[in-house]
Amino acid sequence: MFRTALRNVLAHKARLLMTVLAVMLGVAFVSGTLVFTDTLGNAFRKQSAKSYDNVAVSVETFAGDDEKTYGIDEATLEKIRGMDGVASATGRVSGFAGVADPDGKLIGNGWSNTGANFAPGKDGKDASYVFTDGSGPAKNDSVALDKDTASKGKYRVGDPVRVATNGPVKEYTLSGIFTTEDGAVNAGGSLVLFDTATAQQLYLKPGVFQNATVSAAGGVSDQKLLGAIKPLLPKDATAQTGKALADQQAKDIESGMAGLNGMLLAFAGIALFVGIFLIANTFSMLIAQRTRELALMRAIGATRRQVKRSVLLEAAVVGTLASVIGFALGLGLATGLRSAMGLLGGKIPAGPLVVSPTAVGSAFAVGILITVLAAWLPARRAAKIAPVAAMSSVHATASTKSLVLRNSIGGVIALIGAAGIVGGAGAGGTSGRQLVAGGAFFALIGVIILIPLLSRPVIALVRPLLKKLFGVSGKLASQNAVRNPRRTGATASALAIGLTLVTGISVLGVTLGQAIDKMTTDNIKADYLISMANGGPLDQSALTALEKADGISALSPQVPSWFEVDGGGYSASGVTPGDVEQVFSLKTVSGSLGSLKDGQVAVGSKTAKTHGWKTGDTIPVTFEDDKKGKVTVGALYEENDFLSPFVIPKALADEHSTTTRPEIREIWIKADGGATDANEQSIVNALGDNPAMSVMDRQDIRDSFGGFINTALNIMYGLLAMALLIAVLGVVNTLAMSVFERQQEIGMLRAIGLDRGRVKRMIRLEAVVISLFGAVIGVGLGVFLGWAIGQTLSADIPGYALVIPWDRLGVFLLLACLVGVLASLWPARSAAKLNMLTAIKTE
């Protein structure tokens, strides 16, 4: 039986090709994901460990520009340096720093653009940086840049460099270029080194450091040194050994990789799930075509178990072959992903490709197991073939009883799934989404079971149109599509699964995108939004400069503040009285926003209703700086999603700020004549052409809030493309094997006058009908799931309303037609080339 199984694989290698391709793609996705994340994790772990090679103790504080946090002062650092067993102690301070390229644009991604201090030892070198040209900055008018940033900006030692921190942009002289293993640079950002005094002045306060690293003298225990250093540290500081910190970072990296790993493997699982239908369909058709052969084997003594084992062995051989090829492709995929990350700006540390036993074992286990599992039902059906009765029949037809049982089970499962989806949509929140997910699983399984039943009535709807448009070819195509409902259902199921996911994601994404866009346009009147590229606070100098700019009719910052009221904390927005209502859409419920000019506050109506406050009430509060006071409610307004529950004058927010330089989260501007090139240039000029400050018009604001949804949709489409490709292979395989199975029939049609052109058209139309059938099922179920998931999110998204993207759904259906046409090219050509006399004699 083993030799028979091998001979069968070789005899039907062309018909098993699509099965091999489907399993190969799924295994490539799984193995590529595992190898890629293992390689990435290993490279970052080694980088992390390397950066702490000479660190015995690492000290970290939460020091900031305020009165509540403390850093490490120079006196403390000197005490640590003077301890027995300490070789060196280096203080570190860091913050945001952006470098302009020759066109004045920011180099790097903003959030990982960093500035730090150059801290040389007695030898004049800083162990954290290796200079390839020049030297570290020694004066307050010079800086050093990492090699990648200098290359992107085309800077050489001695060149002037424009650097922006939270304040105005300044020009420095480039003193040196260095290489580093700093995580910010590897994440696609930049690193600017200042001399220590300048960095402290920019980011903290003179003589104070945020962090420190301590190196031990030879033979001194890191733990012993840690114990001796801890009593010297301020109360907000944390200290641990370099090894402990490296181990913790390794765990964090592993945790981060697990999330990426899980997401990619989920899509690999979807691709393999779709592949199951292709494999099952292939083996079912092979069994039907080999009915006489299997019956003869039974007649000469093969038992049912041996026949079943033979088919499963064929599947195992196919799975093993596909796994070998898929694993090799997976290695290439992992290498490609690593290169792609580099092209997108992420610098991945050097290191070998990591091929772990887990990756190898998982890839082969998945490939073989999926193939054998998919072939189990066809194998079971093969074992039931009667030795004598089957020898007179070419095709083994399913019994009515089995179809009735199948449809009954499918109906029950689909109803359970639908109930779960509707129940989850009504429940809302996290629990509702979990219920929808469970219901979606059952609904999808139920629909897949029912697809053979659905194929006849659905395809019957288009039969008159096909006959009218394409004549006898259309009539034959529609009849062929429903001749074997099981086969049609299995082929359409693969497309239905892929399009269910794509459609559901599209409906949800477009709906959320429009809700966010509506939220933006309904709440904002401003023409421009000014913010820092790294998301940090703006300096007061930016507001002062904009107040003097031409073409600005209204200007209001948003300064973050905080109140404690009745034991609960509330955020507050410090704004410019008189201008805030010109940059935000604020509907007054009672009172007047003009009261802000008198030092009063405005409260959101929902917050006021919760506490029973009304206009004119005086509220005792505890401010951010722990001072107690009272505020008078001058107005109640309908909540605005861009403002806090309390709106207060900027002067009040500044008065109780805990930082020496009050933070400005963003600045909103209303310009004379709206958003124009002249007004934008006026704003850019007022800000000193600062590369670190983002100037966004209303369209940019809308894109910034809704753009991530389109990005996420495109990523999802790309990952789901694998599942759809496997579904296309399924259509090709079904048609190719169907043509082989129907050689005699096609020969007869040719003999009675059906020319080659109409034979091709018949096969193409059959493919289009099957593809469209699967697409319609998938699109319908996807819209249902998109609606249900959206309902669970609607309470958290103001103005949420279901949007069905008819244009995208139309594109999906057109793509399904295209899939059918492309999938039919080879089978249609094969059918048209059949010799009619040879085909008629074929059994």
PDB file of C-alpha atoms in Angstrom, residues 403-411 446-460 482 484-490 493 773 777:
ATOM      1  CA  LEU A 403     -26.907  16.024   2.208  1.00  0.00           C
ATOM      2  CA  VAL A 404     -29.997  16.344   4.413  1.00  0.00           C
ATOM      3  CA  LEU A 405     -27.911  15.614   7.499  1.00  0.00           C
ATOM      4  CA  ARG A 406     -25.216  18.042   6.352  1.00  0.00           C
ATOM      5  CA  ASN A 407     -27.709  20.846   5.690  1.00  0.00           C
ATOM      6  CA  SER A 408     -29.453  20.287   9.025  1.00  0.00           C
ATOM      7  CA  ILE A 409     -26.186  20.476  10.945  1.00  0.00           C
ATOM      8  CA  GLY A 410     -25.070  23.515   8.935  1.00  0.00           C
ATOM      9  CA  GLY A 411     -28.356  25.307   9.580  1.00  0.00           C
ATOM     10  CA  GLY A 446     -22.272  27.037   9.263  1.00  0.00           C
ATOM     11  CA  VAL A 447     -22.259  28.926   5.971  1.00  0.00           C
ATOM     12  CA  ILE A 448     -19.413  26.752   4.666  1.00  0.00           C
ATOM     13  CA  ILE A 449     -21.452  23.633   5.450  1.00  0.00           C
ATOM     14  CA  LEU A 450     -24.542  25.154   3.787  1.00  0.00           C
ATOM     15  CA  ILE A 451     -22.776  26.443   0.671  1.00  0.00           C
ATOM     16  CA  PRO A 452     -23.628  23.342  -1.447  1.00  0.00           C
ATOM     17  CA  LEU A 453     -27.317  23.888  -0.578  1.00  0.00           C
ATOM     18  CA  LEU A 454     -27.082  27.614  -1.363  1.00  0.00           C
ATOM     19  CA  SER A 455     -25.337  27.078  -4.707  1.00  0.00           C
ATOM     20  CA  ARG A 456     -28.416  25.844  -6.607  1.00  0.00           C
ATOM     21  CA  PRO A 457     -30.856  28.718  -5.858  1.00  0.00           C
ATOM     22  CA  VAL A 458     -28.205  31.454  -6.046  1.00  0.00           C
ATOM     23  CA  ILE A 459     -26.743  30.283  -9.353  1.00  0.00           C
ATOM     24  CA  ALA A 460     -30.280  29.672 -10.691  1.00  0.00           C
ATOM     25  CA  VAL A 482     -24.420  23.238  -9.922  1.00  0.00           C
ATOM     26  CA  ASN A 484     -21.755  18.812  -8.183  1.00  0.00           C
ATOM     27  CA  PRO A 485     -22.841  21.105  -5.292  1.00  0.00           C
ATOM     28  CA  ARG A 486     -20.174  19.725  -2.949  1.00  0.00           C
ATOM     29  CA  ARG A 487     -17.382  20.589  -5.355  1.00  0.00           C
ATOM     30  CA  THR A 488     -18.808  24.028  -6.142  1.00  0.00           C
ATOM     31  CA  GLY A 489     -19.307  24.689  -2.423  1.00  0.00           C
ATOM     32  CA  ALA A 490     -15.752  23.673  -1.505  1.00  0.00           C
ATOM     33  CA  SER A 493     -15.814  28.474   0.308  1.00  0.00           C
ATOM     34  CA  PHE A 773     -21.055  32.872  -5.946  1.00  0.00           C
ATOM     35  CA  ILE A 777     -21.559  34.900   0.111  1.00  0.00           C
TER      36      ILE A 777
END
